Amino acid sequence: MVHYKEKNKFEAAAKYGDDRVKIWRRAYDIPPPQLEDFSEHNPRNDSKYHYLDKRVLSLTGCLKDTVERALPYCHNSIIPSIRSGQNVLICAHGNFLRTLIKYLDKVPDEEIVELNLPTGKSKEITMNEQMFALRTPQIDANQLDEDFHSYNWEIFSSLFRHSYSHLIHSFKHEFQLFLRLLTSYHTLLSSKSSATIGQQLLQIKYSPSLQTRRQKVLYLSTFAFTYLYEKFLVDYRRLLPFQFIYKLFLFFNFLLFLRQGTYINLFERFVQLKTVHDHPPSLRVLDYTYMKRELIWHTLNETLGTIIPFISSLKARTFMRKHLSGTIMRQLEQTNICSVCDQSIVMPHESMGECKHYFCYVCAYSLIQQSCPICFKEIPNIKPKEFSVG
């Protein structure tokens, strides 16, 4: 609901101006000022909503907020009914209807301001059999495909890690081409599937699938081009201007994809393959409980990781032996085993002070200006231990 801190839009226009009120009413992501806590229009003061958390009762809003609330309902209720062959009559608030039109007709944000829907006048919209997939699942599916090929290659190359490793380096691109063809044979080139590995995980697919011989040949030619491009151009740094132009085409194609929402790669654009949802997208409910737990854990982990290196384990053990010796900790005695590292003493050194116990050179050096773990006397410096003969 859009408000203006006034009784109606006419009073708001008289106070703030027609242009400002028009932006508040129809702009995509510019909300009007928030309601005051004491306002009679504030939903948080309405007894009808006493059972709701006040945080879910917005004090302002714009069309962008309506989109976030309306699209899940559209995918879960409206679109499945249309796909089942029904004609759906939608009678709703103007903002909800503008949301549907913006999504279905892909109206840009800057043009939605001029979209006007007269009250009581019907508008007929004819939809395709399937809705195009959103940009995010397409990008995620593309990234999942790349991750799968990388993981597949890592597992395959590990077979030759200890023997015939030279084959991996000499025929790397040939093996990768073989793995990609093998994967495609069981996915897109199979009559039972019309989706890649990443698309199957995200429940999207190509529509129509690869049915004609021309489409399959073009699909296989992309593998051949990638193989030749990486093996003979990238590895040997040849035809750098051509590489730049090719990457420039990829960049402009991606910009078009972000603008239009279709054809994330050049192959899809050449073959005119569009990605659609295999099933209607479900409503996603965000729960921050897990995120909070992860943040607390990572904060604790980083705090301990910063503090622990400053704590000397030797100091802690010496302190505990000094106060707990003879109770829960045994009292140390001088033996041929170093009391610090619990190993045989190498290059024995002793204190130059009152303490006459000796340790390994490295251990004794670490005890300088510290307390002896046996007698707890301070060790100012160390010297080689001299043993009497006879």
PDB file of C-alpha atoms in Angstrom, residues 142-155 176 179-181 183-184 196-197 219 223:
ATOM      1  CA  ASN A 142      26.121 -22.575 -16.272  1.00  0.00           C
ATOM      2  CA  GLN A 143      28.503 -22.324 -13.319  1.00  0.00           C
ATOM      3  CA  LEU A 144      27.490 -25.766 -12.050  1.00  0.00           C
ATOM      4  CA  ASP A 145      28.280 -27.239 -15.473  1.00  0.00           C
ATOM      5  CA  GLU A 146      31.767 -25.727 -15.363  1.00  0.00           C
ATOM      6  CA  ASP A 147      32.291 -26.987 -11.803  1.00  0.00           C
ATOM      7  CA  PHE A 148      31.156 -30.456 -12.833  1.00  0.00           C
ATOM      8  CA  HIS A 149      33.580 -30.572 -15.783  1.00  0.00           C
ATOM      9  CA  SER A 150      36.423 -29.389 -13.504  1.00  0.00           C
ATOM     10  CA  TYR A 151      35.616 -32.033 -10.900  1.00  0.00           C
ATOM     11  CA  ASN A 152      35.221 -34.698 -13.577  1.00  0.00           C
ATOM     12  CA  TRP A 153      38.625 -33.790 -14.992  1.00  0.00           C
ATOM     13  CA  GLU A 154      40.230 -33.818 -11.537  1.00  0.00           C
ATOM     14  CA  ILE A 155      38.941 -37.346 -10.848  1.00  0.00           C
ATOM     15  CA  GLN A 176      38.812 -33.093 -21.684  1.00  0.00           C
ATOM     16  CA  LEU A 179      34.876 -36.314 -21.058  1.00  0.00           C
ATOM     17  CA  ARG A 180      32.637 -33.495 -22.301  1.00  0.00           C
ATOM     18  CA  LEU A 181      31.350 -35.657 -25.179  1.00  0.00           C
ATOM     19  CA  THR A 183      28.749 -36.292 -20.457  1.00  0.00           C
ATOM     20  CA  SER A 184      26.735 -34.796 -23.310  1.00  0.00           C
ATOM     21  CA  THR A 196      22.632 -30.289 -18.764  1.00  0.00           C
ATOM     22  CA  ILE A 197      23.886 -31.479 -15.372  1.00  0.00           C
ATOM     23  CA  TYR A 219      26.183 -28.362 -30.341  1.00  0.00           C
ATOM     24  CA  PHE A 223      33.144 -28.677 -28.374  1.00  0.00           C
TER      25      PHE A 223
END
